[in-house]
Amino acid sequence: MSKKRRAFKPSRTPDYDRKADRPDFVSAFDADGERVVPVDDDAVTDEPANAEEFYREQVPPHHG
């Protein structure tokens, strides 16, 4: 059984403004460009001695 395709029917009002039919798009990231991120260059980082120690700290408790 073959699928029948719908026939294209051009609109009688091609210049109709449909912006009122749907809400405006609101992005959750709009304010990211204005956000200030403080950077402390003098901050002390607690870096692990080696990579194995780092990855052991990242393992979730239920994998222990």
Short mmCIF file of C-alpha atoms in Angstrom, two decimals:
data_model
loop_
_atom_site.label_atom_id
_atom_site.label_comp_id
_atom_site.label_asym_id
_atom_site.label_seq_id
_atom_site.Cartn_x
_atom_site.Cartn_y
_atom_site.Cartn_z
CA MET A 1 0.00 0.00 0.00
CA SER A 2 1.55 3.28 -1.02
CA LYS A 3 1.25 6.45 1.00
CA LYS A 4 -0.55 9.28 -0.67
CA ARG A 5 0.99 12.68 -0.30
CA ARG A 6 -1.08 15.68 0.61
CA ALA A 7 -1.64 18.13 -2.17
CA PHE A 8 -0.15 21.57 -1.58
CA LYS A 9 -2.84 24.19 -1.29
CA PRO A 10 -1.54 27.76 -1.40
CA SER A 11 -2.98 30.16 1.13
CA ARG A 12 -5.54 32.68 -0.05
CA THR A 13 -3.88 35.23 2.29
CA PRO A 14 -0.13 34.81 1.80
CA ASP A 15 0.76 38.09 3.54
CA TYR A 16 -1.30 37.41 6.67
CA ASP A 17 0.61 38.31 9.86
CA ARG A 18 0.72 35.15 11.97
CA LYS A 19 2.98 36.51 14.74
CA ALA A 20 -0.04 36.97 17.02
CA ASP A 21 -0.83 33.25 16.72
CA ARG A 22 2.16 32.18 18.81
CA PRO A 23 3.96 33.60 21.84
CA ASP A 24 7.31 35.35 21.49
CA PHE A 25 10.39 33.18 21.96
CA VAL A 26 12.04 33.79 25.33
CA SER A 27 15.51 32.36 25.74
CA ALA A 28 16.84 31.33 29.13
CA PHE A 29 20.26 32.63 28.07
CA ASP A 30 19.30 36.19 27.10
CA ALA A 31 20.99 37.74 30.13
CA ASP A 32 24.22 35.72 29.81
CA GLY A 33 25.91 38.46 27.79
CA GLU A 34 25.27 40.99 30.55
CA ARG A 35 26.19 38.75 33.49
CA VAL A 36 29.35 39.71 35.38
CA VAL A 37 31.55 36.82 36.49
CA PRO A 38 34.11 37.78 39.14
CA VAL A 39 37.50 36.14 38.68
CA ASP A 40 39.91 35.92 41.59
CA ASP A 41 43.39 35.34 40.18
CA ASP A 42 44.87 35.01 43.68
CA ALA A 43 42.55 32.17 44.71
CA VAL A 44 44.26 29.04 45.97
CA THR A 45 43.23 25.86 44.18
CA ASP A 46 43.28 22.47 45.87
CA GLU A 47 44.63 20.42 43.02
CA PRO A 48 45.11 16.71 43.71
CA ALA A 49 48.63 15.30 43.65
CA ASN A 50 47.89 13.05 40.67
CA ALA A 51 45.17 12.14 38.20
CA GLU A 52 44.16 8.94 40.04
CA GLU A 53 43.38 10.89 43.21
CA PHE A 54 41.29 13.35 41.20
CA TYR A 55 39.23 10.61 39.55
CA ARG A 56 38.69 8.79 42.85
CA GLU A 57 37.19 12.00 44.26
CA GLN A 58 34.80 12.17 41.29
CA VAL A 59 33.39 8.64 41.71
CA PRO A 60 29.80 8.71 43.05
CA PRO A 61 29.31 7.13 46.49
CA HIS A 62 27.20 4.23 45.19
CA HIS A 63 30.18 2.99 43.13
CA GLY A 64 32.33 2.62 46.22
#
